[in-house]
CSV table of C-alpha atoms in Angstrom, one decimal:
chain,number,residue,atom,x,y,z
E,217,MET,CA,0.0,0.0,0.0
E,218,LYS,CA,1.7,3.2,-1.2
E,219,LEU,CA,0.6,6.3,0.7
E,220,LYS,CA,0.8,9.7,-1.0
E,221,SER,CA,2.0,13.0,0.3
E,222,GLU,CA,0.1,16.2,-0.3
E,223,ARG,CA,2.6,16.9,-3.1
E,224,ASP,CA,1.9,13.5,-4.7
E,225,ILE,CA,-1.9,14.1,-4.5
E,226,ALA,CA,-1.4,17.5,-6.2
E,227,PHE,CA,0.2,15.7,-9.1
E,228,LEU,CA,-2.6,13.1,-9.2
E,229,GLN,CA,-5.2,16.0,-9.2
E,230,ARG,CA,-3.6,17.1,-12.5
E,231,SER,CA,-3.8,13.7,-14.2
E,232,ASP,CA,-7.3,13.2,-12.8
E,233,ASP,CA,-8.4,16.6,-14.1
E,234,LEU,CA,-7.1,15.5,-17.5
E,235,VAL,CA,-8.9,12.2,-17.5
E,236,SER,CA,-12.1,13.9,-16.4
E,237,ARG,CA,-11.8,16.5,-19.2
E,238,THR,CA,-11.2,13.7,-21.6
E,239,LEU,CA,-14.4,12.0,-20.6
E,240,GLY,CA,-16.2,15.3,-21.1
E,241,GLU,CA,-14.8,15.6,-24.6
E,242,VAL,CA,-15.9,12.1,-25.4
E,243,ALA,CA,-19.4,12.9,-24.0
E,244,ARG,CA,-19.7,15.5,-26.8
E,245,HIS,CA,-19.6,12.8,-29.4
E,246,VAL,CA,-21.4,9.8,-28.0
E,247,GLY,CA,-24.5,9.3,-30.2
E,248,GLU,CA,-26.2,7.2,-32.8
E,249,GLY,CA,-24.0,6.3,-35.7
E,250,VAL,CA,-20.7,7.1,-34.0
E,251,THR,CA,-18.2,4.3,-34.0
E,252,LEU,CA,-16.2,3.1,-31.0
E,253,LEU,CA,-13.0,3.7,-33.0
E,254,GLU,CA,-14.0,7.3,-33.6
E,255,LEU,CA,-14.5,7.8,-29.9
E,256,ASP,CA,-11.1,6.2,-29.2
E,257,GLU,CA,-9.4,8.6,-31.6
E,258,ILE,CA,-11.1,11.6,-30.1
E,259,ALA,CA,-9.9,10.6,-26.6
E,260,ASP,CA,-6.4,9.7,-27.8
E,261,SER,CA,-6.0,13.0,-29.6
E,262,PHE,CA,-7.3,15.0,-26.6
E,263,ILE,CA,-4.8,13.2,-24.3
E,264,ARG,CA,-1.9,13.7,-26.6
E,265,ASP,CA,-2.7,17.4,-27.1
E,266,ALA,CA,-2.4,17.7,-23.3
E,267,GLY,CA,1.1,16.4,-23.3
E,268,ALA,CA,0.1,13.1,-21.8
E,269,LYS,CA,-0.1,9.4,-22.8
E,270,ALA,CA,-3.1,7.1,-23.0
E,271,ALA,CA,-2.5,4.6,-20.2
E,272,PHE,CA,-4.4,1.7,-21.7
E,273,ARG,CA,-2.9,1.7,-25.2
E,274,GLY,CA,-0.3,-1.0,-25.3
E,275,HIS,CA,-0.9,-2.1,-21.7
E,276,ASP,CA,-0.3,-5.8,-21.2
E,277,PRO,CA,-1.3,-7.2,-17.8
E,278,GLY,CA,-0.2,-10.7,-18.7
E,279,TRP,CA,-3.6,-12.2,-19.1
E,280,GLY,CA,-2.6,-13.9,-22.3
E,281,GLY,CA,-4.5,-11.5,-24.6
E,282,GLY,CA,-1.5,-9.3,-25.4
E,283,ALA,CA,-1.4,-5.6,-25.4
E,284,PHE,CA,-4.6,-3.6,-25.3
E,285,PRO,CA,-5.2,-2.1,-28.7
E,286,GLY,CA,-7.0,1.2,-27.9
E,287,SER,CA,-6.8,4.3,-25.8
E,288,VAL,CA,-10.2,3.7,-24.2
E,289,CYS,CA,-12.1,0.7,-23.1
E,290,ALA,CA,-15.5,0.9,-24.9
E,291,SER,CA,-18.0,-1.5,-23.5
E,292,VAL,CA,-21.4,-1.8,-25.0
E,293,ASN,CA,-24.5,-3.3,-23.4
E,294,ASP,CA,-23.6,-6.7,-22.1
E,295,VAL,CA,-19.9,-6.0,-22.1
E,296,VAL,CA,-18.9,-5.1,-18.5
E,297,VAL,CA,-15.4,-3.9,-19.0
E,298,HIS,CA,-12.3,-4.0,-21.4
E,299,GLY,CA,-14.3,-3.7,-24.6
E,300,PHE,CA,-12.1,-3.1,-27.7
E,301,PRO,CA,-12.7,0.1,-29.7
E,302,THR,CA,-14.0,-1.3,-33.0
E,303,ASP,CA,-16.0,-0.1,-36.0
E,304,TYR,CA,-19.2,-0.9,-34.2
E,305,ALA,CA,-21.6,2.1,-34.7
E,306,LEU,CA,-23.6,3.0,-31.6
E,307,GLN,CA,-27.4,2.4,-32.0
E,308,ASP,CA,-30.5,3.8,-30.4
E,309,GLY,CA,-31.0,2.3,-27.0
E,310,ASP,CA,-27.4,1.2,-26.4
E,311,ILE,CA,-25.6,1.9,-23.2
E,312,VAL,CA,-21.8,2.2,-23.5
E,313,THR,CA,-19.2,2.6,-20.8
E,314,ILE,CA,-16.1,4.6,-21.7
E,315,ASP,CA,-13.2,3.8,-19.4
E,316,ILE,CA,-10.1,6.1,-19.8
E,317,GLY,CA,-6.6,6.1,-18.3
E,318,VAL,CA,-3.9,8.7,-18.7
E,319,ILE,CA,-0.3,9.2,-17.7
E,320,LEU,CA,0.8,12.7,-17.0
E,321,ASP,CA,4.2,13.4,-15.6
E,322,GLY,CA,4.4,9.8,-14.4
E,323,TRP,CA,1.1,9.9,-12.5
E,324,TYR,CA,-2.0,7.9,-13.5
E,325,GLY,CA,-5.5,9.1,-13.9
E,326,ASP,CA,-8.4,6.5,-14.4
E,327,SER,CA,-12.1,7.1,-14.7
E,328,GLY,CA,-15.1,5.6,-16.4
E,329,TYR,CA,-18.7,6.6,-17.2
E,330,THR,CA,-21.8,4.8,-18.7
E,331,PHE,CA,-23.5,6.7,-21.3
E,332,GLY,CA,-27.0,6.2,-22.8
E,333,VAL,CA,-27.5,6.5,-26.5
E,334,GLY,CA,-30.8,7.8,-27.8
E,335,ASN,CA,-34.0,6.3,-26.2
E,336,VAL,CA,-32.6,4.0,-23.5
E,337,SER,CA,-35.1,1.7,-21.8
E,338,GLN,CA,-36.3,2.4,-18.3
E,339,GLU,CA,-34.7,-0.8,-17.1
E,340,ALA,CA,-31.3,0.4,-18.4
E,341,ARG,CA,-31.8,3.8,-16.9
E,342,ASP,CA,-32.6,2.3,-13.5
E,343,LEU,CA,-29.5,0.1,-13.7
E,344,MET,CA,-27.3,3.1,-14.5
E,345,GLN,CA,-28.8,5.2,-11.7
E,346,THR,CA,-28.3,2.5,-9.1
E,347,THR,CA,-24.7,1.9,-10.2
E,348,TYR,CA,-24.0,5.7,-10.1
E,349,GLU,CA,-25.6,6.0,-6.7
E,350,ALA,CA,-23.6,3.0,-5.4
E,351,LEU,CA,-20.4,4.6,-6.5
E,352,ASN,CA,-21.2,7.8,-4.5
E,353,LEU,CA,-22.1,5.7,-1.4
E,354,GLY,CA,-18.9,3.7,-1.8
E,355,VAL,CA,-16.8,6.8,-2.1
E,356,ASP,CA,-18.1,8.2,1.2
E,357,GLN,CA,-16.7,5.1,3.0
E,358,ALA,CA,-13.1,5.8,1.8
E,359,ARG,CA,-11.9,7.2,5.1
E,360,HIS,CA,-8.8,6.8,7.3
E,361,GLY,CA,-9.3,4.0,9.8
E,362,GLN,CA,-12.0,2.2,7.8
E,363,ARG,CA,-11.4,-1.1,6.1
E,364,VAL,CA,-11.8,-1.5,2.3
E,365,GLY,CA,-14.7,-3.8,3.1
E,366,ALA,CA,-16.7,-0.8,4.2
E,367,ILE,CA,-16.7,0.3,0.5
E,368,SER,CA,-17.3,-3.2,-0.8
E,369,HIS,CA,-20.2,-4.0,1.6
E,370,THR,CA,-21.9,-0.7,0.9
E,371,VAL,CA,-21.8,-1.2,-2.9
E,372,GLU,CA,-23.0,-4.8,-2.7
E,373,THR,CA,-25.9,-4.3,-0.3
E,374,TYR,CA,-27.2,-1.2,-2.1
E,375,CYS,CA,-27.2,-2.9,-5.5
E,376,LYS,CA,-28.4,-6.3,-4.4
E,377,SER,CA,-31.3,-4.7,-2.5
E,378,ARG,CA,-32.4,-3.4,-5.9
E,379,GLY,CA,-32.2,-6.8,-7.5
E,380,TYR,CA,-29.0,-6.3,-9.4
E,381,GLY,CA,-26.0,-8.6,-9.8
E,382,VAL,CA,-22.6,-7.5,-8.5
E,383,VAL,CA,-19.7,-8.6,-10.6
E,384,GLU,CA,-17.1,-10.3,-8.4
E,385,ASP,CA,-14.5,-11.3,-11.0
E,386,LEU,CA,-13.3,-7.7,-11.3
E,387,VAL,CA,-12.3,-5.1,-8.7
E,388,GLY,CA,-11.2,-1.6,-8.1
E,389,HIS,CA,-7.6,-0.9,-7.2
E,390,GLY,CA,-5.0,1.3,-5.7
E,391,ILE,CA,-3.3,3.7,-8.2
E,392,GLY,CA,-0.5,6.3,-8.3
E,393,THR,CA,2.7,6.0,-10.3
E,394,SER,CA,1.4,2.5,-11.4
E,395,LEU,CA,-2.0,1.8,-12.9
E,396,HIS,CA,-2.7,-1.0,-10.4
E,397,GLU,CA,-1.4,-0.8,-6.9
E,398,ALA,CA,-2.5,-2.5,-3.7
E,399,PRO,CA,-5.1,-2.8,-2.3
E,400,GLN,CA,-7.8,-4.4,-4.4
E,401,VAL,CA,-11.2,-2.8,-3.9
E,402,PRO,CA,-13.9,-5.4,-4.5
E,403,ASN,CA,-17.6,-4.4,-4.9
E,404,PHE,CA,-18.7,-7.1,-2.5
E,405,GLY,CA,-17.7,-8.4,1.0
E,406,LYS,CA,-18.0,-7.9,4.7
E,407,ALA,CA,-17.8,-4.4,6.1
E,408,LYS,CA,-14.9,-5.2,8.4
E,409,SER,CA,-12.8,-7.1,5.9
E,410,GLY,CA,-9.9,-6.1,3.8
E,411,ALA,CA,-7.0,-3.7,4.3
E,412,LYS,CA,-7.3,-0.8,6.7
E,413,MET,CA,-7.3,2.5,4.8
E,414,LYS,CA,-4.9,5.2,5.8
E,415,GLN,CA,-4.6,8.9,4.9
E,416,GLY,CA,-2.8,9.3,1.6
E,417,LEU,CA,-4.1,6.1,0.1
E,418,THR,CA,-5.4,6.7,-3.4
E,419,ILE,CA,-7.8,4.2,-4.9
E,420,CYS,CA,-10.2,3.6,-7.8
E,421,ILE,CA,-13.7,2.7,-6.7
E,422,GLU,CA,-15.7,1.3,-9.6
E,423,PRO,CA,-19.0,-0.6,-9.2
E,424,MET,CA,-19.6,-3.0,-12.1
E,425,ILE,CA,-23.2,-4.0,-11.9
E,426,GLY,CA,-25.3,-6.4,-14.0
E,427,MET,CA,-29.0,-6.0,-14.7
E,428,GLY,CA,-29.3,-9.7,-14.0
E,429,THR,CA,-26.5,-11.9,-12.9
E,430,GLY,CA,-23.1,-10.7,-11.7
E,431,GLU,CA,-21.4,-13.7,-13.2
E,432,THR,CA,-19.3,-13.1,-16.3
E,433,THR,CA,-17.6,-14.7,-19.3
E,434,THR,CA,-14.5,-13.6,-21.2
E,435,ASP,CA,-14.3,-13.6,-25.0
E,436,ALA,CA,-11.6,-15.4,-26.9
E,437,ASP,CA,-9.6,-12.2,-27.1
E,438,LYS,CA,-9.0,-12.7,-23.3
E,439,TRP,CA,-10.0,-9.0,-22.7
E,440,THR,CA,-13.7,-8.5,-23.3
E,441,VAL,CA,-15.7,-9.4,-20.2
E,442,ARG,CA,-19.5,-9.9,-20.6
E,443,THR,CA,-22.3,-10.7,-18.3
E,444,ALA,CA,-23.0,-14.5,-18.4
E,445,ASP,CA,-26.7,-13.9,-19.1
E,446,ARG,CA,-25.9,-11.2,-21.8
E,447,LYS,CA,-28.0,-8.6,-20.0
E,448,PRO,CA,-26.7,-5.1,-19.9
E,449,ALA,CA,-24.1,-3.9,-17.3
E,450,ALA,CA,-23.2,-0.5,-16.0
E,451,HIS,CA,-19.8,0.8,-14.6
E,452,TYR,CA,-18.8,4.1,-13.1
E,453,GLU,CA,-15.4,4.9,-11.7
E,454,HIS,CA,-13.9,7.6,-9.5
E,455,MET,CA,-10.4,8.0,-8.1
E,456,VAL,CA,-10.3,8.9,-4.4
E,457,ALA,CA,-7.7,10.1,-1.9
E,458,VAL,CA,-8.4,8.7,1.6
E,459,GLN,CA,-8.3,11.4,4.4
E,460,LYS,CA,-9.1,11.5,8.1
E,461,GLY,CA,-12.2,13.5,7.2
E,462,ASP,CA,-14.2,13.5,4.0
E,463,PRO,CA,-12.4,11.7,1.1
E,464,ILE,CA,-11.0,13.8,-1.7
E,465,VAL,CA,-12.7,12.8,-5.0
E,466,LEU,CA,-9.9,13.4,-7.4
E,467,THR,CA,-12.0,12.8,-10.6
E,468,THR,CA,-15.2,14.5,-11.5
E,469,PHE,CA,-18.1,13.9,-13.8
E,470,ASP,CA,-18.8,17.7,-14.0
E,471,TYR,CA,-17.2,17.9,-17.4
E,472,VAL,CA,-19.6,15.2,-18.7
E,473,HIS,CA,-22.6,16.8,-17.1
E,474,ASP,CA,-21.7,20.1,-18.6
E,475,VAL,CA,-22.3,18.5,-22.0
E,476,ARG,CA,-25.1,16.1,-21.2
E,477,PRO,CA,-27.0,15.1,-18.0
E,478,PRO,CA,-27.0,11.4,-16.9
E,479,ALA,CA,-29.1,9.3,-19.2
E,480,PHE,CA,-31.3,8.4,-16.2
E,481,ALA,CA,-31.9,12.1,-15.4
E,482,GLN,CA,-32.2,13.3,-19.0
E,483,GLN,CA,-34.9,10.9,-20.0
E,484,ALA,CA,-36.8,11.0,-16.8
E,485,ASN,CA,-36.7,14.8,-17.0
E,486,GLU,CA,-35.1,15.0,-13.6
E,487,GLU,CA,-32.7,17.4,-12.0
E,488,LEU,CA,-29.0,16.6,-12.3
E,489,VAL,CA,-27.5,14.5,-9.5
């Protein structure tokens, strides 16, 4: 567990602002007829223009699938995470998670957001809203002296109480000068389990929630993870710095919401959350 100084966190805030702004730029272009490759190029250009590198492009975690081919993970409908950017053109009713990582001055930023395309079903909107709310509830548990399980248990109980499946094969993670650091941050577990969090710990909290089951399968490419029942999944991700008081949320969805409200708020004609 690598604890960060105030100076370290200041560097992370710069990389996290960039990854948040990149999501906001992508948000301008998500829509019917736009291909995943087009969104990937938009993000890649934005990151390079800022003097940074796309963290995911060429990343090889050793799973046997080789290096990741894109700058963003673009996961449509039943794809939970790690979807390849392809020439698939988004269609009315799709939901798509764009997960982006950047490296700026040696520090990583990582964030993800699930977008609705056109007329998204009420079921999908409810799934996105629950996942979004679970993220915010989990973030509030990231406090000095708490165990990681406080985050895990909060996300799990909130989502399961609403009838959704919690993905257990994939987890959040520590982050800093490496994309993945200790500890792992599962979205399930007992409240008093896991590593004890300390001030200066920086982690990614990222609920991955299925409309039906939380069980998954992995495609032959050894990257693309889908729900086993092929029902849609949603995924939102924030980077957080643990403090003795309220956690510092290093990433923001404000840039996204400046362009478009959440699909569940937009189509229900609700206020922004």
